[in-house]
Coordinates of C-alpha atoms in Angstrom, one line a residue:
M2 CA 3.2 -9.4 -3.7
T3 CA 5.1 -12.5 -4.6
R4 CA 4.8 -16.2 -4.0
V5 CA 4.0 -17.0 -0.5
S6 CA 6.6 -19.7 -0.1
R7 CA 9.4 -17.2 -1.0
W8 CA 8.3 -13.9 0.7
G9 CA 5.9 -15.1 3.5
A10 CA 8.7 -17.2 5.2
G11 CA 11.2 -14.4 5.1
L12 CA 8.9 -11.6 6.3
G13 CA 8.6 -12.8 9.7
L14 CA 9.6 -11.0 12.9
A15 CA 13.0 -10.0 11.3
G16 CA 11.3 -8.6 8.1
L17 CA 10.7 -4.9 8.3
V18 CA 8.5 -2.2 4.8
L19 CA 4.0 -2.3 -21.7
A20 CA 4.7 -2.4 -24.8
V21 CA 6.8 0.3 -26.7
A22 CA 7.0 3.7 -25.0
G23 CA 9.1 5.6 -27.4
C24 CA 9.8 9.3 -28.3
A25 CA 6.3 10.2 -27.9
D26 CA 6.2 9.8 -24.3
G27 CA 9.6 11.4 -23.7
T28 CA 11.5 8.2 -23.5
T29 CA 14.8 8.2 -25.8
P30 CA 14.9 5.4 -28.4
A31 CA 15.9 2.1 -27.1
A32 CA 18.4 1.4 -29.9
E33 CA 21.3 1.1 -27.6
A34 CA 19.5 -1.3 -25.3
G35 CA 22.1 -4.0 -25.7
G36 CA 25.1 -1.7 -25.7
A37 CA 27.5 -0.3 -23.2
I38 CA 26.3 2.1 -20.6
D39 CA 27.4 5.6 -20.9
E40 CA 26.5 7.5 -17.7
N41 CA 27.4 10.8 -19.3
A42 CA 25.4 10.5 -22.5
P43 CA 22.4 12.7 -23.1
V44 CA 19.4 10.8 -22.0
T45 CA 15.7 11.6 -21.4
I46 CA 13.3 9.9 -18.9
T47 CA 9.5 10.5 -18.3
I48 CA 8.5 10.0 -14.6
G49 CA 5.0 9.1 -13.7
D50 CA 2.9 10.0 -10.5
R51 CA 3.1 13.9 -11.1
P52 CA 0.6 15.4 -8.8
T53 CA -2.8 16.7 -10.3
P54 CA -3.4 20.4 -10.8
D55 CA -5.6 20.5 -7.7
K56 CA -2.7 20.0 -5.6
P57 CA -0.4 23.2 -6.4
N58 CA 1.9 22.8 -3.3
D59 CA 2.6 19.2 -4.2
I60 CA 3.4 20.1 -7.9
A61 CA 5.6 22.9 -6.8
A62 CA 7.5 20.6 -4.6
F63 CA 7.7 17.9 -7.4
E64 CA 9.1 20.6 -9.8
R65 CA 11.7 21.8 -7.2
N66 CA 12.8 18.0 -7.0
I67 CA 13.0 17.7 -10.8
K68 CA 15.1 21.0 -11.0
K69 CA 17.5 19.9 -8.0
F70 CA 18.0 16.5 -9.8
T71 CA 18.8 17.8 -13.3
D72 CA 21.0 20.4 -11.9
A73 CA 23.0 17.6 -10.2
H74 CA 22.7 15.5 -13.5
P75 CA 22.8 17.7 -16.4
N76 CA 22.9 15.2 -19.1
I77 CA 19.5 13.8 -17.8
T78 CA 16.2 15.5 -19.1
V79 CA 13.3 14.7 -17.0
K80 CA 9.8 15.1 -18.3
S81 CA 6.6 14.2 -16.1
T82 CA 3.2 12.6 -16.4
E83 CA 0.3 12.1 -14.1
T84 CA 0.2 8.5 -15.2
K85 CA -0.3 6.4 -11.9
W86 CA -1.1 3.0 -11.0
D87 CA -4.8 2.1 -10.7
A88 CA -5.8 -1.6 -10.3
Q89 CA -8.7 -1.0 -12.8
T90 CA -6.7 0.5 -15.7
F91 CA -3.0 -0.6 -15.3
Q92 CA -3.0 -3.9 -17.3
A93 CA -4.6 -1.8 -20.3
Q94 CA -2.0 0.6 -19.9
V95 CA 0.8 -2.0 -20.1
A96 CA -0.8 -3.5 -23.1
G97 CA -1.2 -0.2 -24.8
G98 CA 2.4 0.9 -24.4
S99 CA 1.3 4.1 -22.5
L100 CA 3.5 3.9 -19.5
P101 CA 6.4 6.4 -18.6
T102 CA 9.9 5.3 -18.0
V103 CA 9.5 5.0 -14.3
M104 CA 6.4 4.9 -12.1
N105 CA 5.0 3.4 -8.9
I106 CA 2.9 0.1 -9.0
S107 CA 1.4 -2.1 -6.4
F108 CA 3.4 -5.1 -4.8
T109 CA 0.6 -7.3 -6.4
E110 CA 2.0 -6.8 -10.1
P111 CA 5.6 -8.2 -10.2
A112 CA 4.6 -11.9 -9.8
N113 CA 2.7 -11.9 -13.1
M114 CA 4.8 -9.4 -14.8
I115 CA 8.3 -10.8 -14.2
P116 CA 7.6 -14.1 -16.0
N117 CA 5.8 -12.1 -18.8
K118 CA 8.8 -10.1 -19.2
Q119 CA 6.9 -7.0 -18.6
L120 CA 9.7 -5.6 -16.3
P121 CA 13.4 -5.3 -17.3
D122 CA 16.1 -6.9 -15.4
I123 CA 17.8 -4.2 -13.5
T124 CA 20.2 -6.1 -11.2
D125 CA 23.5 -4.8 -12.8
E126 CA 22.2 -1.3 -13.0
L127 CA 21.2 -1.3 -9.4
K128 CA 24.7 -2.1 -8.4
L129 CA 26.1 0.4 -10.6
V130 CA 24.2 3.3 -8.9
D131 CA 24.9 1.7 -5.6
L132 CA 21.3 1.2 -4.7
T133 CA 21.1 -2.3 -3.3
K134 CA 23.2 -2.3 -0.2
D135 CA 20.7 -0.5 2.3
L136 CA 17.5 -2.5 1.0
N137 CA 15.8 -4.8 3.2
P138 CA 16.6 -8.3 1.7
D139 CA 13.4 -9.7 2.6
V140 CA 11.4 -7.0 0.8
L141 CA 13.5 -7.2 -2.2
K142 CA 12.3 -10.7 -2.9
I143 CA 9.0 -9.5 -4.3
V144 CA 10.8 -8.1 -7.2
Q145 CA 13.3 -11.1 -7.8
D146 CA 12.9 -14.2 -10.0
D147 CA 14.0 -17.6 -8.7
A148 CA 17.6 -16.9 -9.8
G149 CA 17.6 -13.7 -7.6
R150 CA 17.6 -11.2 -10.4
I151 CA 15.9 -8.1 -9.6
Y152 CA 13.1 -6.3 -11.7
G153 CA 11.9 -3.4 -9.5
V154 CA 12.7 -1.2 -6.7
P155 CA 10.6 -1.5 -3.4
I156 CA 10.0 2.0 -1.9
D157 CA 7.1 1.6 0.4
V158 CA 5.8 -1.3 2.6
F159 CA 2.5 -1.2 4.7
S160 CA 0.7 -3.5 7.0
V161 CA -2.9 -3.2 7.6
G162 CA -4.3 -2.1 11.1
L163 CA -7.5 -0.6 12.7
A164 CA -7.8 3.1 12.2
Y165 CA -10.4 4.5 14.8
N166 CA -11.9 7.9 15.8
R167 CA -10.7 8.7 19.3
A168 CA -13.4 11.4 19.6
L169 CA -16.1 8.9 18.8
F170 CA -14.6 6.5 21.3
K171 CA -14.9 9.1 24.0
Q172 CA -18.3 10.0 23.0
A173 CA -19.4 6.5 23.1
G174 CA -17.9 6.0 26.5
L175 CA -14.9 3.9 25.2
D176 CA -11.3 4.2 26.1
P177 CA -9.4 5.7 23.1
D178 CA -6.1 4.3 24.6
K179 CA -7.6 0.7 24.7
P180 CA -8.8 -0.1 21.1
P181 CA -10.2 -3.4 20.3
T182 CA -7.8 -6.3 19.8
T183 CA -10.2 -9.1 18.7
W184 CA -13.1 -9.1 16.2
D185 CA -15.7 -9.7 18.8
E186 CA -14.4 -6.6 20.6
V187 CA -14.9 -4.7 17.2
R188 CA -18.5 -5.8 16.9
Q189 CA -19.2 -4.7 20.6
Y190 CA -17.4 -1.4 20.1
A191 CA -19.1 -0.7 16.8
K192 CA -22.5 -1.4 18.4
Q193 CA -21.8 0.8 21.3
I194 CA -20.7 3.7 19.1
T195 CA -23.8 3.5 16.9
E196 CA -25.9 3.5 19.9
K197 CA -24.3 6.3 21.6
T198 CA -23.6 8.6 18.9
G199 CA -25.8 7.6 16.0
K200 CA -22.6 7.2 13.8
A201 CA -21.5 4.1 11.8
G202 CA -19.5 2.2 14.4
Y203 CA -17.7 0.4 11.5
A204 CA -17.5 0.6 7.8
Q205 CA -15.9 -1.7 5.2
L206 CA -14.2 -1.0 1.9
T207 CA -16.1 -2.6 -0.8
K208 CA -15.3 -1.4 -4.4
D209 CA -12.6 -0.9 -7.0
N210 CA -10.7 -4.0 -5.8
T211 CA -10.8 -2.9 -2.0
G212 CA -13.6 -5.1 -0.9
G213 CA -11.7 -8.2 -1.9
W214 CA -8.5 -6.6 -0.5
M215 CA -10.1 -6.2 2.8
L216 CA -11.9 -9.6 3.0
T217 CA -8.4 -11.0 2.3
T218 CA -7.1 -9.1 5.2
M219 CA -9.9 -10.2 7.6
T220 CA -9.4 -13.8 6.3
Y221 CA -5.7 -13.8 7.4
S222 CA -6.5 -12.3 10.8
M223 CA -8.8 -15.3 11.4
G224 CA -6.2 -17.9 10.3
G225 CA -7.2 -18.4 6.7
S226 CA -5.9 -17.8 3.2
V227 CA -7.2 -16.8 -0.3
E228 CA -5.1 -18.7 -2.5
S229 CA -3.0 -21.9 -2.3
E230 CA 0.7 -21.3 -1.9
D231 CA 1.4 -22.1 -5.6
G232 CA -1.3 -19.7 -6.6
K233 CA -3.2 -22.2 -8.6
K234 CA -6.3 -22.6 -6.6
A235 CA -8.7 -20.3 -4.5
T236 CA -8.6 -21.4 -0.8
F237 CA -11.1 -18.9 0.7
N238 CA -14.4 -21.2 0.6
D239 CA -13.8 -22.3 4.1
A240 CA -14.4 -21.3 7.9
P241 CA -12.1 -18.2 8.2
T242 CA -13.7 -16.3 5.3
K243 CA -17.1 -17.4 6.0
K244 CA -16.8 -16.3 9.5
A245 CA -15.4 -12.7 8.3
L246 CA -18.5 -12.3 6.1
Q247 CA -20.9 -13.6 8.8
L248 CA -19.3 -10.9 11.1
L249 CA -19.9 -8.2 8.6
K250 CA -23.4 -9.5 8.0
D251 CA -24.2 -9.6 11.7
M252 CA -22.8 -5.8 12.3
R253 CA -24.8 -4.8 9.3
W254 CA -28.1 -6.4 9.8
T255 CA -28.3 -7.6 13.3
D256 CA -26.5 -4.6 15.1
N257 CA -27.2 -2.0 12.4
A258 CA -23.8 -0.7 13.3
M259 CA -22.3 0.1 9.8
G260 CA -24.3 3.0 8.7
S261 CA -26.0 3.4 5.4
N262 CA -23.2 3.6 2.7
F263 CA -21.9 0.2 1.7
L264 CA -20.0 1.2 -1.5
Y265 CA -16.8 2.6 -0.5
N266 CA -13.5 3.0 -2.2
Q267 CA -10.3 4.1 -0.4
E268 CA -10.6 7.8 -0.7
E269 CA -14.4 7.9 0.0
I270 CA -14.1 5.9 3.2
R271 CA -11.1 8.1 4.5
Q272 CA -13.2 11.3 3.8
D273 CA -16.2 9.9 6.0
F274 CA -13.9 8.8 8.6
A275 CA -12.2 12.0 8.9
A276 CA -15.6 13.7 8.9
G277 CA -16.3 11.7 12.2
K278 CA -19.1 9.6 10.4
I279 CA -17.4 6.3 11.1
G280 CA -15.8 4.9 14.1
M281 CA -13.5 2.3 12.8
I282 CA -12.2 1.2 9.5
L283 CA -9.2 -1.2 8.1
Q284 CA -6.5 0.9 7.0
A285 CA -2.6 1.1 6.5
P286 CA -1.2 4.1 8.7
D287 CA -0.7 6.4 5.6
A288 CA -4.6 6.9 6.0
Y289 CA -3.4 9.6 8.7
D290 CA -1.8 11.8 6.0
M291 CA -5.1 11.9 3.9
C292 CA -7.4 12.2 6.7
V293 CA -5.5 15.1 8.4
K294 CA -4.1 16.9 5.4
N295 CA -6.8 16.5 2.8
F296 CA -10.1 16.1 4.9
G297 CA -9.3 18.2 7.8
M298 CA -9.4 15.6 10.4
K299 CA -7.9 16.8 13.9
P300 CA -4.7 14.8 14.6
A301 CA -5.9 14.3 18.2
D302 CA -8.9 12.6 17.0
Y303 CA -6.9 9.9 14.9
G304 CA -6.0 6.4 16.3
H305 CA -4.3 3.5 14.8
A306 CA -4.4 0.0 16.4
A307 CA -3.2 -3.6 15.4
L308 CA -5.3 -5.7 13.1
P309 CA -7.9 -7.3 15.1
Q310 CA -7.3 -11.2 15.5
D311 CA -9.7 -14.1 15.8
G312 CA -8.3 -17.2 17.6
G313 CA -4.9 -15.9 16.9
P314 CA -2.5 -14.3 16.6
H315 CA -2.4 -15.2 13.0
G316 CA -1.2 -12.1 11.1
T317 CA -2.0 -9.2 9.0
L318 CA -1.9 -8.5 5.3
T319 CA 1.2 -6.6 4.0
G320 CA 1.9 -4.9 0.7
G321 CA 3.1 -1.8 -0.7
S322 CA 4.6 0.0 -3.8
L323 CA 7.6 -0.3 -5.9
K324 CA 9.1 1.6 -8.9
M325 CA 9.0 -0.1 -12.0
I326 CA 10.8 0.8 -15.2
N327 CA 9.6 0.4 -18.6
P328 CA 10.8 -2.9 -20.2
K329 CA 11.6 -0.9 -23.4
A330 CA 14.0 1.4 -21.8
S331 CA 17.6 1.5 -22.8
K332 CA 20.4 0.7 -20.4
N333 CA 21.2 4.4 -20.3
E334 CA 17.5 5.2 -19.5
I335 CA 17.5 2.5 -16.8
V336 CA 20.6 4.1 -15.1
A337 CA 19.1 7.5 -15.3
A338 CA 15.8 6.3 -13.8
L339 CA 17.6 4.5 -11.0
K340 CA 19.5 7.5 -10.2
W341 CA 16.2 9.5 -9.9
I342 CA 14.7 6.8 -7.6
K343 CA 17.8 6.8 -5.4
S344 CA 17.8 10.7 -5.3
Q345 CA 14.1 10.9 -4.4
E346 CA 13.5 7.8 -2.3
F347 CA 16.7 6.5 -0.7
D348 CA 19.4 9.4 -0.3
K349 CA 17.6 10.9 2.5
Y350 CA 17.7 7.6 4.6
T351 CA 21.5 7.4 4.4
T352 CA 22.7 11.1 4.6
E353 CA 22.0 13.0 7.9
S354 CA 22.0 16.5 6.1
L355 CA 19.4 15.2 3.7
A356 CA 17.3 13.6 6.3
V357 CA 17.0 16.8 8.3
Q358 CA 16.4 18.8 5.2
N359 CA 13.8 16.5 4.0
A360 CA 11.9 16.7 7.4
K361 CA 12.1 20.4 7.2
D362 CA 10.9 20.6 3.8
T363 CA 8.0 18.0 4.6
I364 CA 7.0 20.3 7.4
A365 CA 7.1 23.3 5.0
D366 CA 4.8 21.6 2.7
K367 CA 2.4 20.9 5.4
G368 CA 3.4 17.2 5.4
F369 CA 4.0 14.7 8.4
V370 CA 7.3 13.7 10.0
G371 CA 7.4 10.5 12.1
R372 CA 4.2 8.8 11.1
P373 CA 4.9 5.0 12.0
G374 CA 5.1 2.5 9.2
I375 CA 7.3 -0.5 7.9
T376 CA 10.5 0.2 6.2
P377 CA 11.9 -1.3 2.8
L378 CA 15.3 -0.5 4.1
S379 CA 17.5 -2.4 6.5
Q380 CA 16.3 -1.8 10.3
A381 CA 19.6 -0.2 11.3
T382 CA 19.5 2.2 8.5
Y383 CA 15.9 3.0 9.2
D384 CA 16.6 3.5 12.9
Q385 CA 19.2 5.9 12.3
Y386 CA 17.2 7.9 9.7
N387 CA 14.5 8.2 12.6
K388 CA 17.0 9.3 15.0
W389 CA 18.1 12.2 12.9
R390 CA 14.4 13.3 12.4
E391 CA 13.5 13.0 15.8
P392 CA 13.5 16.7 16.6
Y393 CA 10.9 17.2 13.7
V394 CA 8.2 14.8 14.5
N395 CA 4.7 16.3 14.1
V396 CA 2.7 13.3 14.3
P397 CA 0.9 11.9 17.6
V398 CA 3.0 8.7 17.8
K399 CA 1.6 7.5 21.0
Q400 CA -1.8 7.2 19.2
F401 CA -0.4 4.5 16.9
Q402 CA 0.9 2.6 19.6
G403 CA -1.1 -0.5 19.1
Y404 CA -0.1 -0.5 15.3
I405 CA 3.6 0.0 16.4
D406 CA 3.5 -3.1 18.6
S407 CA 1.8 -5.1 16.0
T408 CA 4.8 -4.8 13.6
T409 CA 6.7 -7.2 15.6
S410 CA 4.0 -9.1 17.2
L411 CA 1.9 -10.2 14.1
K412 CA 3.1 -12.2 11.2
L413 CA 3.4 -10.1 8.1
L414 CA 1.5 -12.1 5.2
P415 CA 1.9 -11.3 1.6
E416 CA -1.0 -10.6 -0.8
P417 CA -2.4 -13.4 -3.1
P418 CA 0.5 -14.8 -5.2
N419 CA -1.2 -15.1 -8.4
K420 CA -3.4 -12.3 -10.3
G421 CA -4.0 -10.6 -6.8
Q422 CA -6.0 -7.6 -8.3
E423 CA -8.2 -9.9 -10.3
V424 CA -9.0 -12.0 -7.3
Y425 CA -9.8 -8.8 -5.4
A426 CA -12.1 -7.6 -8.2
L427 CA -14.0 -10.9 -7.9
L428 CA -14.4 -10.9 -4.2
D429 CA -15.7 -7.2 -4.4
P430 CA -19.5 -8.2 -5.2
V431 CA -19.3 -10.9 -2.5
V432 CA -18.8 -8.3 0.2
Q433 CA -21.2 -5.8 -1.5
Q434 CA -24.1 -8.5 -1.4
V435 CA -23.5 -9.4 2.1
L436 CA -23.8 -5.9 3.1
T437 CA -26.8 -5.0 0.7
K438 CA -28.9 -8.2 0.7
K439 CA -30.2 -9.4 4.1
D440 CA -30.7 -12.9 2.6
A441 CA -27.4 -13.2 0.9
D442 CA -26.4 -16.9 0.9
I443 CA -22.6 -16.6 2.0
D444 CA -21.8 -20.3 1.1
K445 CA -23.2 -19.8 -2.3
L446 CA -21.5 -16.4 -2.9
L447 CA -18.2 -18.1 -1.9
T448 CA -18.6 -21.2 -4.1
D449 CA -19.5 -19.2 -7.0
A450 CA -16.5 -16.6 -6.5
A451 CA -14.1 -19.6 -6.0
S452 CA -15.2 -21.2 -9.2
K453 CA -14.6 -17.8 -11.1
I454 CA -11.3 -17.2 -9.6
D455 CA -10.2 -20.8 -10.2
A456 CA -10.8 -20.5 -13.8
R457 CA -8.6 -17.1 -13.8
L458 CA -6.0 -18.8 -11.8
A459 CA -5.6 -21.8 -14.2
R460 CA -4.9 -19.4 -17.3

């Protein structure tokens, strides 16, 4: 996430994807932070996002990657931790100094972290390790300040579309190759799925900040916004957001087409979707990976379409993840961390042998090659990468055609520019009440939420 005025304009059709952390967490002391860089000096870094013990295959792959990296860089010691970004706990981790040297965080974080000096300036170190030339300059803007200095490394970009269960479509008499393109059609399809199959035709994310996240997405698709461009005032108390909430209310209470669970987070809704309990949900394409690999959904049953529009096309929400580096890291640690990031996230895109080997390794680990998405790289680099991996594609790409088309036909709109996760959290109960209270007053809910959010944005 970044300022709408800086990123939104650049991401059009041409666009695509902490306090002290010292020796206790495996980071070497920061005494030489202001000194010269010595790429051969012994250095220790701690990397986050280690897979949890319930994923032994992922852990094995993770450890293989560490060994391969340290064999190539014998002066760098790599430790790991399961620490990962979570909207509910991240700011407490920042304040408590419990972050590793490098980890993934959401696009919603840099806009506030950069001015608060919670991210280090890594511009010069990026050039030293040759990591800037293949990056998409429009995506890079989310981690830049007004002077163009860089404070993080975007590694993944997504846009939201409509995931749908092709098997339920067939059972309901709907054509799985013709998913809905408007919200009116979503309501019609949802009602038909429920009537014909007894399953929830449509379900909505509602908790752990995801309710506000998807309400924002729906607002965008209806021509609205959630914050002013300068991030100082809420703008959702108007027709588009009200229309989005009224649609949810109608599908829930008039059509009875949303099932019986109205408290979903990301993993929970994917699990029920994969189990054939839900016909349609708003998701990014990476939902395919979890639905099929973790929850056993048949690949033939998964479909992914463009985000439905109302009176548009208006656009879809885009976001992603980036690698942040601890602000107390020394220059040598920053360079070591960037070498790790480059080896794990980018070398495969620019070297054919690595791209092919990565595809083979992914398949061996029961992963997926060729799942559509948006790239943080230049389009030419990404196209060449995909060409190298073409023989190994094991994802039903044609079932994503609606989404693929939307990456060039819909505007890619950034997340709220100021305190995005706080905004989402305050909008969660709005969505929840609309779905759980038949007499919920949409106007009052939005007025109250706007008042609370304006107070946050003014801080």
